[in-house]
CSV table of C-alpha atoms in Angstrom, one decimal:
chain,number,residue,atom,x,y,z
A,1,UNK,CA,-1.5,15.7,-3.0
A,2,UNK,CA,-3.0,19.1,-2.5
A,3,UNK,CA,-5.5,18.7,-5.1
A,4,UNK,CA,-6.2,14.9,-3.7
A,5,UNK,CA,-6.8,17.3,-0.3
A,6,UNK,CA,-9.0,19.9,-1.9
A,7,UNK,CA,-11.1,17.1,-3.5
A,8,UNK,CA,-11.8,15.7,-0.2
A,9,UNK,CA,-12.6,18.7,1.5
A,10,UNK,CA,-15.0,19.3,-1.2
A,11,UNK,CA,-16.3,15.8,-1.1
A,12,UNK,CA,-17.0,16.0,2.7
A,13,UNK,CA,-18.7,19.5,1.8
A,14,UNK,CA,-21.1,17.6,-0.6
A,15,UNK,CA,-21.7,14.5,1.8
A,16,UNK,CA,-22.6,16.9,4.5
A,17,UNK,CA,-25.1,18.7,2.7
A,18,UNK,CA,-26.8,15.6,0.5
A,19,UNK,CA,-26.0,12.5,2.8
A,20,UNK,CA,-26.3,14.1,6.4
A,21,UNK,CA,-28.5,16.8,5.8
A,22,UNK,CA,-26.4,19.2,7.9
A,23,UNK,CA,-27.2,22.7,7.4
A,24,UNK,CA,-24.9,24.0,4.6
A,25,UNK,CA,-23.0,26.6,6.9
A,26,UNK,CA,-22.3,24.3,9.2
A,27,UNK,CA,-21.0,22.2,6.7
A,28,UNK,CA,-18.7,25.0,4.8
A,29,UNK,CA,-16.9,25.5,8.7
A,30,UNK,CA,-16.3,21.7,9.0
A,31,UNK,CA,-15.0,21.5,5.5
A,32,UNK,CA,-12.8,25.0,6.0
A,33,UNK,CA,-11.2,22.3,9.1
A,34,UNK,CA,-10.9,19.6,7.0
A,35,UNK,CA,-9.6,21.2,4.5
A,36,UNK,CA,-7.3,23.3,7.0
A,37,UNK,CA,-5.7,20.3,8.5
A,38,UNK,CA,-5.0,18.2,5.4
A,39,UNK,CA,-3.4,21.0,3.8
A,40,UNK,CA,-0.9,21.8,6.4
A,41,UNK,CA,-2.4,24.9,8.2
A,42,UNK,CA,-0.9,25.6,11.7
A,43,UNK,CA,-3.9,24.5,13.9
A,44,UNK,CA,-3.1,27.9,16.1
A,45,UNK,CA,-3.9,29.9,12.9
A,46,UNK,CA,-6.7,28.0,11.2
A,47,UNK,CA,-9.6,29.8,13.3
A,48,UNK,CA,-8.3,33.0,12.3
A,49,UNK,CA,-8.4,32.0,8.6
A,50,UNK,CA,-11.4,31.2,9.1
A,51,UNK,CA,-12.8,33.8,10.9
A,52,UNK,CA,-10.8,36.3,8.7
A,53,UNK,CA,-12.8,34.2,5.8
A,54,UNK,CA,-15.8,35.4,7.1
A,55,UNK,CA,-15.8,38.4,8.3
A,56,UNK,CA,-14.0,39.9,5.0
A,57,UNK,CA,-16.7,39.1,2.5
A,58,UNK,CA,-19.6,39.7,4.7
A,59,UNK,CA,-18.0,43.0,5.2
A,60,UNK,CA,-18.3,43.6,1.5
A,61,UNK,CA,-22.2,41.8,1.3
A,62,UNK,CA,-24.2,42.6,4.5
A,63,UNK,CA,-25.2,46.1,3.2
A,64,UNK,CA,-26.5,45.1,-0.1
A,65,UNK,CA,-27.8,41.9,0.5
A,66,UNK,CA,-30.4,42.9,3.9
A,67,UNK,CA,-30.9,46.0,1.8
A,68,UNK,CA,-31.7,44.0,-0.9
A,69,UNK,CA,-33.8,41.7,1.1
A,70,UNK,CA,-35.9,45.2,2.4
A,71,UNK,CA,-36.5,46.3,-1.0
A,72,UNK,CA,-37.9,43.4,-2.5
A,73,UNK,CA,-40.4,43.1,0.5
A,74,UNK,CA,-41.5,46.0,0.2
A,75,UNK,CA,-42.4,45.9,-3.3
A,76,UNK,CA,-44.4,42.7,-2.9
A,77,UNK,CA,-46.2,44.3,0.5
A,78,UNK,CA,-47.0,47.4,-1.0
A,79,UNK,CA,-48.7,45.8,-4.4
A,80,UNK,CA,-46.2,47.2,-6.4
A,81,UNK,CA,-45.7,44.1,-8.1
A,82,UNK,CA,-49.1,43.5,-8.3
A,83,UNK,CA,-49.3,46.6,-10.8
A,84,UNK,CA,-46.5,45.6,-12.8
A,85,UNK,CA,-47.7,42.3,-13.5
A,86,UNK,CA,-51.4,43.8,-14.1
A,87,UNK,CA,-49.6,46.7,-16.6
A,88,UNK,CA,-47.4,44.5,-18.7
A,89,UNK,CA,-50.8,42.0,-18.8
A,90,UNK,CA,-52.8,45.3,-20.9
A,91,UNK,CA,-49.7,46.4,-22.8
A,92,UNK,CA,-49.0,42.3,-24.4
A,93,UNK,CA,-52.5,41.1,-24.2
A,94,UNK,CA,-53.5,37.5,-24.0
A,95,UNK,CA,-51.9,36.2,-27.6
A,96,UNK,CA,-48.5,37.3,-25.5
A,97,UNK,CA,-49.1,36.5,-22.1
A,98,UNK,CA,-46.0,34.1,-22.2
A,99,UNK,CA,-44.0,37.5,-23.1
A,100,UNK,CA,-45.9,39.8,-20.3
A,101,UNK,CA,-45.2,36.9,-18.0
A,102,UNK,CA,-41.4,36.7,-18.5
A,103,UNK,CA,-41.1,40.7,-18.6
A,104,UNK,CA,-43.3,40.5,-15.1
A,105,UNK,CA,-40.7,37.7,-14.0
A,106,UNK,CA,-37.5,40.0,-15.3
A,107,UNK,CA,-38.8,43.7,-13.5
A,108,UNK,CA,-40.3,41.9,-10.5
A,109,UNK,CA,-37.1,39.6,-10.1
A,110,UNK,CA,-34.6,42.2,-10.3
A,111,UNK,CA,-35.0,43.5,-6.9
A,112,UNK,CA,-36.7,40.2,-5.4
A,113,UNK,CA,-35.4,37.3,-3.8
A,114,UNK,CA,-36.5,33.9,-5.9
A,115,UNK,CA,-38.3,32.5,-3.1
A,116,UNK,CA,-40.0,35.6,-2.4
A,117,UNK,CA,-40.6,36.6,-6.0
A,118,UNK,CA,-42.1,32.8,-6.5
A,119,UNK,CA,-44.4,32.9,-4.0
A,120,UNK,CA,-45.5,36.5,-5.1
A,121,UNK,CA,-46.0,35.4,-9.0
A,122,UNK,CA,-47.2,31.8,-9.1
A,123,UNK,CA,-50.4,32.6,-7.5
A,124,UNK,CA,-50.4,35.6,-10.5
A,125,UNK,CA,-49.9,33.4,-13.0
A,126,UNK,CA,-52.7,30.5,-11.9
A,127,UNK,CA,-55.2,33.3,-12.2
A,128,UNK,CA,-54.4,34.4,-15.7
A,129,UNK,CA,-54.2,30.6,-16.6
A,130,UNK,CA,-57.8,30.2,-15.3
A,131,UNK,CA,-59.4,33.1,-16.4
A,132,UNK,CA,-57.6,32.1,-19.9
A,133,UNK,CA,-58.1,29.1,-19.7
A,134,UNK,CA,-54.8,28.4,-20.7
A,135,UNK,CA,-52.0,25.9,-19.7
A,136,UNK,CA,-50.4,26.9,-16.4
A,137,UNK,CA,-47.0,25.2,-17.3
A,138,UNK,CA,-47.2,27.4,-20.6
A,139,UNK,CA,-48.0,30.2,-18.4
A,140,UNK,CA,-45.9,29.8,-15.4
A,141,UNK,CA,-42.0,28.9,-17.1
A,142,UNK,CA,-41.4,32.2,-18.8
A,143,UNK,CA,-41.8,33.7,-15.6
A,144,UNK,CA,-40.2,31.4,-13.8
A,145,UNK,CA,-37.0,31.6,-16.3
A,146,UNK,CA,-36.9,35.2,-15.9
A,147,UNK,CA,-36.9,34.5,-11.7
A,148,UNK,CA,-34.2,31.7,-12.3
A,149,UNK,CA,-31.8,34.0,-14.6
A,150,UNK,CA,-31.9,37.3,-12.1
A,151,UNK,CA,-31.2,35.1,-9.6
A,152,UNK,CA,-28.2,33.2,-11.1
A,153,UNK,CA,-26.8,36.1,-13.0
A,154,UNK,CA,-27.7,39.6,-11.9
A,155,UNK,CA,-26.5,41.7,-8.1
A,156,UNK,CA,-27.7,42.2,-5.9
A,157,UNK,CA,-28.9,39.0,-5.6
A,158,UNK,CA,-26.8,37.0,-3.2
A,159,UNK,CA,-24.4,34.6,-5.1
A,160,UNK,CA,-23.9,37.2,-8.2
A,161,UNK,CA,-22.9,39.7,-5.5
A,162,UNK,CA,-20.8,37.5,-3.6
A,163,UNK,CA,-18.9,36.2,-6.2
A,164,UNK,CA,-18.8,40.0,-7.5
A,165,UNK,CA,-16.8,40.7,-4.0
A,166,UNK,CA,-14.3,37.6,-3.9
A,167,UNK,CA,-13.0,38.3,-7.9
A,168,UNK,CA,-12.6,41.9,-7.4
A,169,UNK,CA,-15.4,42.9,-10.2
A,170,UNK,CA,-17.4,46.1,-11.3
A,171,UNK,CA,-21.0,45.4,-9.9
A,172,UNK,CA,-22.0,47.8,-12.5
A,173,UNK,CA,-20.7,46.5,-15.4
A,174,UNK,CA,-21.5,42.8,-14.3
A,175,UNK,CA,-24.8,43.8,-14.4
A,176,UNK,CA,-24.9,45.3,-17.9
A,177,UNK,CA,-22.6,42.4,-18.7
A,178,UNK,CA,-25.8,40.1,-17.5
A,179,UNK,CA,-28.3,41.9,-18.5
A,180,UNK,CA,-27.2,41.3,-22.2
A,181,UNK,CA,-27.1,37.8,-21.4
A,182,UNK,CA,-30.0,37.6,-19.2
A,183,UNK,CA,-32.6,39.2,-22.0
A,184,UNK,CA,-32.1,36.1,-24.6
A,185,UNK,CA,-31.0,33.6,-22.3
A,186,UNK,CA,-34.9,34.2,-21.2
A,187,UNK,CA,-36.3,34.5,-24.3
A,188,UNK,CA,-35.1,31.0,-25.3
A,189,UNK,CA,-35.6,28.8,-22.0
A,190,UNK,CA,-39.2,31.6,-21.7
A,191,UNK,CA,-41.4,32.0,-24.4
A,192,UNK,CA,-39.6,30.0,-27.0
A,193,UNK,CA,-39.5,26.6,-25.1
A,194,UNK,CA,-42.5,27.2,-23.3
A,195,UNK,CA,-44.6,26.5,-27.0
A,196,UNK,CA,-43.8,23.0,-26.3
A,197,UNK,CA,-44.9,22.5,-23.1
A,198,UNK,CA,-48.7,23.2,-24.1
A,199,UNK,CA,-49.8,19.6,-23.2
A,200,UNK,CA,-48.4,19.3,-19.5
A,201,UNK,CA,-51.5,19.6,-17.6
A,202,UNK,CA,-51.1,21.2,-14.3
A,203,UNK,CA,-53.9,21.3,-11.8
A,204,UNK,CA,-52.5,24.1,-9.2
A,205,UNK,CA,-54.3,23.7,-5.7
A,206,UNK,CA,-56.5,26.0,-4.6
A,207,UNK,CA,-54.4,27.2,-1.8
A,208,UNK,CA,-51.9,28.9,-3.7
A,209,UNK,CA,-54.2,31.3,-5.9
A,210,UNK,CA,-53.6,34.6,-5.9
A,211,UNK,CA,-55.7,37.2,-3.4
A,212,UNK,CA,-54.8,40.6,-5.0
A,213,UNK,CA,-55.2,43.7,-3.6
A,214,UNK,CA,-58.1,46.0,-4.9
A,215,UNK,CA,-57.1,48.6,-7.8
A,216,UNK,CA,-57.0,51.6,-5.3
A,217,UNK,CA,-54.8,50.0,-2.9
A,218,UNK,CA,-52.0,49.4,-5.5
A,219,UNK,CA,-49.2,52.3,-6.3
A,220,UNK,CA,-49.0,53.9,-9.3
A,221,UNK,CA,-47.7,52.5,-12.4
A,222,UNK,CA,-45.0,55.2,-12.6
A,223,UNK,CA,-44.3,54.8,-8.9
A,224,UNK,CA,-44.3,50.7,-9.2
A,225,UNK,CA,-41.6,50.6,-11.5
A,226,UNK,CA,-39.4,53.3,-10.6
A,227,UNK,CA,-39.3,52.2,-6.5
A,228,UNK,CA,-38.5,48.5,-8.3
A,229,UNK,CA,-35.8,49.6,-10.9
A,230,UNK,CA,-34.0,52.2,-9.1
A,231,UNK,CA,-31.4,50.4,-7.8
A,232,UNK,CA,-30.6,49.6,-11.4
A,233,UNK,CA,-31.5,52.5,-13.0
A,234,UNK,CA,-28.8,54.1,-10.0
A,235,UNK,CA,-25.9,51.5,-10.3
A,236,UNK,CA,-25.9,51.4,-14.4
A,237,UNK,CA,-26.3,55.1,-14.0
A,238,UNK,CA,-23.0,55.9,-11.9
A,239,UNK,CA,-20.9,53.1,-13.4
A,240,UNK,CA,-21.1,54.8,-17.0
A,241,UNK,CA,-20.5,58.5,-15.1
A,242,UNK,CA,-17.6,57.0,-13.6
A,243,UNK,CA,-16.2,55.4,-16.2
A,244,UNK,CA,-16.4,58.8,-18.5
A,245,UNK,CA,-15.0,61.1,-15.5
A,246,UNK,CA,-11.6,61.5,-15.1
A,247,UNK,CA,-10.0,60.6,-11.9
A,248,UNK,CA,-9.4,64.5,-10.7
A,249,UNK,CA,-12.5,66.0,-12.0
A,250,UNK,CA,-14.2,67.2,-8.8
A,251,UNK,CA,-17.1,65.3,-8.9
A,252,UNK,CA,-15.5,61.3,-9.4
A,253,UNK,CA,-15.3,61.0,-5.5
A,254,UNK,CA,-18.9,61.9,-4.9
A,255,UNK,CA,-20.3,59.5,-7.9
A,256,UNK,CA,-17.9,56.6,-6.9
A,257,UNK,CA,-19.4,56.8,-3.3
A,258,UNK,CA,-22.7,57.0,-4.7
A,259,UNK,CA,-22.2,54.6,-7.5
A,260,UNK,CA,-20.8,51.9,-4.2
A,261,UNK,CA,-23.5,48.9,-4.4
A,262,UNK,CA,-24.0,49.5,-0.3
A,263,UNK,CA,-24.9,53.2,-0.6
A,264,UNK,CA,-26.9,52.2,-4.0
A,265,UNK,CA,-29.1,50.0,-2.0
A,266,UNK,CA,-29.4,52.4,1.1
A,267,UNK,CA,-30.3,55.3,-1.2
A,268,UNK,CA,-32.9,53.1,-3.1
A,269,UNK,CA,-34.3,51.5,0.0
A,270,UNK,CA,-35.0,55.4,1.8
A,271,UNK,CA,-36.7,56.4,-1.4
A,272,UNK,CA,-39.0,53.2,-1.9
A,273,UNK,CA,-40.1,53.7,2.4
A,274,UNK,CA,-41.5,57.2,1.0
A,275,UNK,CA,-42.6,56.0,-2.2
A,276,UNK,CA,-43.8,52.9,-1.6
A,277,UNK,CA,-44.4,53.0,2.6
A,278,UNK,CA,-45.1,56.5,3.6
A,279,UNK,CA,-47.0,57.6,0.6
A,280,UNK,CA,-48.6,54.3,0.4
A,281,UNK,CA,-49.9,55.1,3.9
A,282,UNK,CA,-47.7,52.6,5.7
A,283,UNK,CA,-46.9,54.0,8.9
A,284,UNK,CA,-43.4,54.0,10.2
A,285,UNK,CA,-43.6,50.9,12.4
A,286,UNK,CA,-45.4,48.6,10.0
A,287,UNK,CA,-42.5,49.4,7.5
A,288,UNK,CA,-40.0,48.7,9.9
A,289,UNK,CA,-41.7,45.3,10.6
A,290,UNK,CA,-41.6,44.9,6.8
A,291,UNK,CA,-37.7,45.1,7.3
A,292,UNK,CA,-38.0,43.1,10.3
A,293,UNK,CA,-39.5,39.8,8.4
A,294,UNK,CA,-37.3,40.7,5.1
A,295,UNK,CA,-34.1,40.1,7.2
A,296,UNK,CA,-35.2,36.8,8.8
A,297,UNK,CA,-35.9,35.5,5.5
A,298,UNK,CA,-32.4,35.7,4.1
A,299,UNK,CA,-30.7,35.6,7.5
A,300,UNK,CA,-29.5,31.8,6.2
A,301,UNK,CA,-28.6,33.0,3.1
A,302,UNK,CA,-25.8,35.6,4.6
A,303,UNK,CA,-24.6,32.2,6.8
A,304,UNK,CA,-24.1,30.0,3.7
A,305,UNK,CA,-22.2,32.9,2.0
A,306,UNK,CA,-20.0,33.6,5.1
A,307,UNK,CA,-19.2,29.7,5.4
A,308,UNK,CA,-18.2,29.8,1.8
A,309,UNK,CA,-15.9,33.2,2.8
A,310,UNK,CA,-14.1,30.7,5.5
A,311,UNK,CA,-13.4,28.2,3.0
A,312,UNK,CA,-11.9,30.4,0.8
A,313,UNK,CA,-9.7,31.8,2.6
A,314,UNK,CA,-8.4,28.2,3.8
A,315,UNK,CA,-7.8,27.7,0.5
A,316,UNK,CA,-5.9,31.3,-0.4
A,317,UNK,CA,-4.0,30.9,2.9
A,318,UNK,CA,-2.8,27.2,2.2
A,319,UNK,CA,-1.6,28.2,-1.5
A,320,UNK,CA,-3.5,25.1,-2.9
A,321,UNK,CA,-5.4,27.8,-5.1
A,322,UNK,CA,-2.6,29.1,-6.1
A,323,UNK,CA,-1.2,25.7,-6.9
A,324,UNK,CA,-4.7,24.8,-8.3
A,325,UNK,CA,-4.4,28.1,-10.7
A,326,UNK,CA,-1.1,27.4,-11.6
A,327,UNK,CA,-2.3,23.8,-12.9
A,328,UNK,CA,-5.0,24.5,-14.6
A,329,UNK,CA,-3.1,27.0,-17.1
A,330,UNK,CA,-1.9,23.8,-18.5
A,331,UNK,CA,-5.3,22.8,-19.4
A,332,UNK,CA,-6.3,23.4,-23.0
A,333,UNK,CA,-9.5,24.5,-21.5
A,334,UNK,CA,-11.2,28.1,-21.7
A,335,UNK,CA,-11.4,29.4,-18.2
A,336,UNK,CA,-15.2,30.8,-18.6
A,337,UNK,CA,-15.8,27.1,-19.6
A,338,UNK,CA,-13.9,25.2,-17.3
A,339,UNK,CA,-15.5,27.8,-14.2
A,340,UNK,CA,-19.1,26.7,-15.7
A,341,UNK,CA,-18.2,23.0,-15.6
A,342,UNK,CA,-16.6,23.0,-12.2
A,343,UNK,CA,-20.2,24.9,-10.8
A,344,UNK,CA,-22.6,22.7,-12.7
A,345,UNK,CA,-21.2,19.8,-11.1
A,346,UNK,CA,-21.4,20.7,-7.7
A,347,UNK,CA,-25.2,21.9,-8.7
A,348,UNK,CA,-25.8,18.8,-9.8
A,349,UNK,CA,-24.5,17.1,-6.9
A,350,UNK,CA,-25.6,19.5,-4.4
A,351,UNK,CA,-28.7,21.3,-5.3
A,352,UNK,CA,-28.0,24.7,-4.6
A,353,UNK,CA,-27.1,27.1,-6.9
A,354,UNK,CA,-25.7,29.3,-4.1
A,355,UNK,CA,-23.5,26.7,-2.2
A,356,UNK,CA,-22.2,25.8,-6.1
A,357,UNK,CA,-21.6,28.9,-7.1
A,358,UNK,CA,-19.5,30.2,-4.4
A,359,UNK,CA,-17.4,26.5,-3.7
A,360,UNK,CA,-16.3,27.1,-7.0
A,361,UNK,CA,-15.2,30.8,-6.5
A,362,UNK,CA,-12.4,29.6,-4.1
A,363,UNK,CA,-11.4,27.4,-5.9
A,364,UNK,CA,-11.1,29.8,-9.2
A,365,UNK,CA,-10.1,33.1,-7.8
A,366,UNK,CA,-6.3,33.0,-8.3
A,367,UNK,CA,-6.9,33.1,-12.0
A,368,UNK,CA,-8.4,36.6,-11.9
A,369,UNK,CA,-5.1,37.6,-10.2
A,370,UNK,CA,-3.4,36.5,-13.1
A,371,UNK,CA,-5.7,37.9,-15.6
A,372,UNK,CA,-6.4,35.2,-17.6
A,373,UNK,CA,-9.8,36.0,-17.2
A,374,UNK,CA,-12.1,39.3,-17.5
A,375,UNK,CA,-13.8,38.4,-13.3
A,376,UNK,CA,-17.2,40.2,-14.5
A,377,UNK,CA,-17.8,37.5,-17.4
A,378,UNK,CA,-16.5,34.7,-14.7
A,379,UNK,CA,-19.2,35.7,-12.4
A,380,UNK,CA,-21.6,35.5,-14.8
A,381,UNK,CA,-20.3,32.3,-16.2
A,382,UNK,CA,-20.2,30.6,-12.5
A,383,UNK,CA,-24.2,32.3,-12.5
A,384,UNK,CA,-25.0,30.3,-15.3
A,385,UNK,CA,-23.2,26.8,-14.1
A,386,UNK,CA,-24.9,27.4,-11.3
A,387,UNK,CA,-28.3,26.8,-12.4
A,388,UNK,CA,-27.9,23.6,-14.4
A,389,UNK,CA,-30.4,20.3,-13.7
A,390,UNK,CA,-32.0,21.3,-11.0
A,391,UNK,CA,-34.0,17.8,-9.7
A,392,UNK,CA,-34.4,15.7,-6.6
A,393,UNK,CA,-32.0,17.6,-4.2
A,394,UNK,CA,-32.9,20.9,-4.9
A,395,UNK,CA,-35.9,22.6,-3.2
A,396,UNK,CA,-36.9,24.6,-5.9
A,397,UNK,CA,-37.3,21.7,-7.4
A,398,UNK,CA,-40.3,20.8,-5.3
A,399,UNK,CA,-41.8,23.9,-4.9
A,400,UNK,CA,-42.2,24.2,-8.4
A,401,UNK,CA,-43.8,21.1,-8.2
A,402,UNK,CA,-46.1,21.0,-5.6
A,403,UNK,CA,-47.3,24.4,-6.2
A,404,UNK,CA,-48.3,23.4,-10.2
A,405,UNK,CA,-48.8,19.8,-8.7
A,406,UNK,CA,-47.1,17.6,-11.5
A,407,UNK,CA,-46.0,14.5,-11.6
A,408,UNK,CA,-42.0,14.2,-11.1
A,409,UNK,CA,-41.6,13.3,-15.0
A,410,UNK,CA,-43.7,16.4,-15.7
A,411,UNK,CA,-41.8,18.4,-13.4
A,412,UNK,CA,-38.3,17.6,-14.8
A,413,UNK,CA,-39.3,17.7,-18.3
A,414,UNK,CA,-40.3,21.3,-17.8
A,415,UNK,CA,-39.0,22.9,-14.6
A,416,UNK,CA,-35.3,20.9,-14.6
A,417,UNK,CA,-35.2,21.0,-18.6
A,418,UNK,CA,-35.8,24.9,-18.7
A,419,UNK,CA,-33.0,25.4,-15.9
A,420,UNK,CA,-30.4,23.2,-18.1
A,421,UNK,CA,-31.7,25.5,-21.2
A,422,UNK,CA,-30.5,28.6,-19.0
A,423,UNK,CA,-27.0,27.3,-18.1
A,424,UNK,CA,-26.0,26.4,-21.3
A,425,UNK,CA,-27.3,29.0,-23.0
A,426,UNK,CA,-26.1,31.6,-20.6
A,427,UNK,CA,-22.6,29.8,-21.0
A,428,UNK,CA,-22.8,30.6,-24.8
A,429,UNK,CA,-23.7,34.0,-24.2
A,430,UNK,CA,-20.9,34.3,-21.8
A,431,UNK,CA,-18.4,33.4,-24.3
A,432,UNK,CA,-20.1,35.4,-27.3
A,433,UNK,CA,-19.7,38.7,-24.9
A,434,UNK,CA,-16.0,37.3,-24.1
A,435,UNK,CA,-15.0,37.9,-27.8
A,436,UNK,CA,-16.0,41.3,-27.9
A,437,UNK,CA,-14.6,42.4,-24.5
């Protein structure tokens, strides 16, 4: 009966979400009480799960994620992008644009937000399309791919680096983990499948083409990517040190407190407010305002993750994961597979990739404790799972559309096929890596 129980809490989660439109953290708390009282939860403990829930992976997420948020602002503000997207356009020239566009979409989107990084780029690509004169569509998906994967797959994006907390992983080495998976996972659903979508006419609106910033207004080329890649360049950087140290050499404290994701994204975000704000000639209170509008935008995020927190946490504290967990070693199933099918379901159903990915992360999670599993490949598989179909449900689904204004057959065979390209292929990837690990 448990599982009957878990499938209901998850169905009313779903129902919530698609059929009431209720806002997806509200949802996750009345699902956590569901899912509380069927499963036999004392009703004078269930808040504190709940809260506990909460408050335990936020703990581990507020840091990096507002950070995060800060950075990625500021590198769209300050035209940093701008110059990235302008030097990768002179080093591939127009025969490659579809190759500059998904580099541009993989540099940029590593410390953006998608949302942010789509409204940044779109109105980039539109304009090399019509000075081209070449298809947006063709244009548009490798970049768009490259958006898609660094948000599915890589920290410190939001559901990587939740799911990163809740299994226990390395962030580091889920992110060199991903990035070997991200680079051809692109490739294929970027500039490969993009060749044959040269006949989908798009006719973007005006509104949404781009106004750049003059050439002496935009940071340096050095500066641009630098300020953009630190983070990574920082958390790579550490994890191989600390890995290589032993535990009493003098030094392993200092790079482990460095090398932690939180003080990553602090030490990167001071250095881009110099490099980017102060030398930029930002002054001190229009940066802060920078941070100001950065943390409002993924203020909703950090609410669906918590919500997800509380439902985990009913579900540790009940045992039914356990129980779950314990079941599912029966199934002649590979975990990585069977964590991938669970997420692109609920994507399907649901429509977001963060809601999905997370759901099936406390569902999941007692199999890393039993090491069935490597949890830096299950992260990235969940990534992957997470982004499959995307259609009617799921707003990126429309802003893709309306921004390239396409028909809804047009749109799916190109926007919903390419994100069904990166979940299987990512999955494939996943286990490829798995047999060398």
């Amino acid at each position: 009966m448990s599982f009957v129980f878990l499938l209901i809490s998850i169905a009313v989660l779903i129902l919530l979400i698609t059929w009431l439109k209720i806002n997806p953290f509200i949802a996750f708390l009345i699902s956590s009480i569901v899912a509380g009282i069927l499963l036999g939860i004392p009703l004078d403990l269930l808040a504190g799960s709940i809260q506990k829930g909460i408050g335990s992976l936020l703990g581990d997420l507020v840091i990096i994620i507002v950070m995060g948020a800060m950075l990625g602002k500021l590198v769209a503000e300050s035209g940093a992008a701008q110059r990235i997207s302008d030097v990768l356009m002179g080093i591939f020239g127009i025969k490659n644009v579809t190759w500059a566009m998904m580099l541009t979409g993989l540099v940029v989107g590593i410390p953006l937000f998608y949302n942010v990084g789509f409204v940044l780029l779109v109105p980039l690509v539109f304009t090399v399309s019509y000075q081209y004169k070449l298809p947006a569509v063709y244009v548009g998906i490798p970049l768009l791919a490259a958006l898609s994967v660094t948000h599915g797959f890589l920290p410190p994006h939001p559901s990587p680096a939740a799911l990163v907390a809740q299994f226990g992983a390395n962030m580091g080495l889920t992110l060199v983990y991903g990035l070997f998976i991200a680079v051809p996972t692109i490739i294929i659903a970027g500039p490969f499948f993009a060749k044959f979508l040269k006949k989908i006419e798009a006719k973007p609106l005006a509104t949404f083409q781009a106004k750049p910033k003059a050439e002496s207004e935009l940071p340096g080329t050095f500066n641009s990517f630098f300020s953009a890649l630190f983070p990574v360049f920082l958390l790579i950087g550490t994890t191989i040190l600390s890995l290589q140290l032993p535990e009493d050499h003098a030094l392993f404290p200092l790079i482990k407190f460095i090398g932690d994701p939180g003080m990553v994204m602090l030490i990167s975000i001071l250095i881009a407010s110099y490099t980017l704000g102060i030398r930029m000639k930002f002054k001190t209170e229009a940066l802060m305002d920078i941070y100001v509008v950065a943390t409002k935008d993924i203020a909703m995020i950090l609410l669906i993750i918590a919500g997800a927190g509380a439902l985990k946490e009913v579900l540790m504290a009940s045992g039914v994961s356990k129980e779950i967990a314990d079941g599912l070693q029966g199934w002649d199933v590979h975990p990585l597979v069977l964590a991938w099918t669970i997420t692109a379901i609920i994507r399907v159903a649901v429509g977001s990739a963060t809601v999905a990915g997370l759901t099936t992360a406390g569902i999941i999670a007692p199999m890393v404790g039993m090491g069935h599993v490597d949890p830096n490949l299950l992260v990235l598989s969940i990534g992957a799972g997470s982004l499959m179909f995307s259609h009617f449900n799921d707003g990126g689904f429309w802003l893709y559309k309306e921004y390239f204004n396409l028909s809804v057959k047009d749109t799916i065979l190109s926007w919903s096929l390419m994100e069904t390209i990166v979940a299987v292929v990512g999955l494939l990837g996943v286990l490829v890596l798995d047999i060398f690990i």
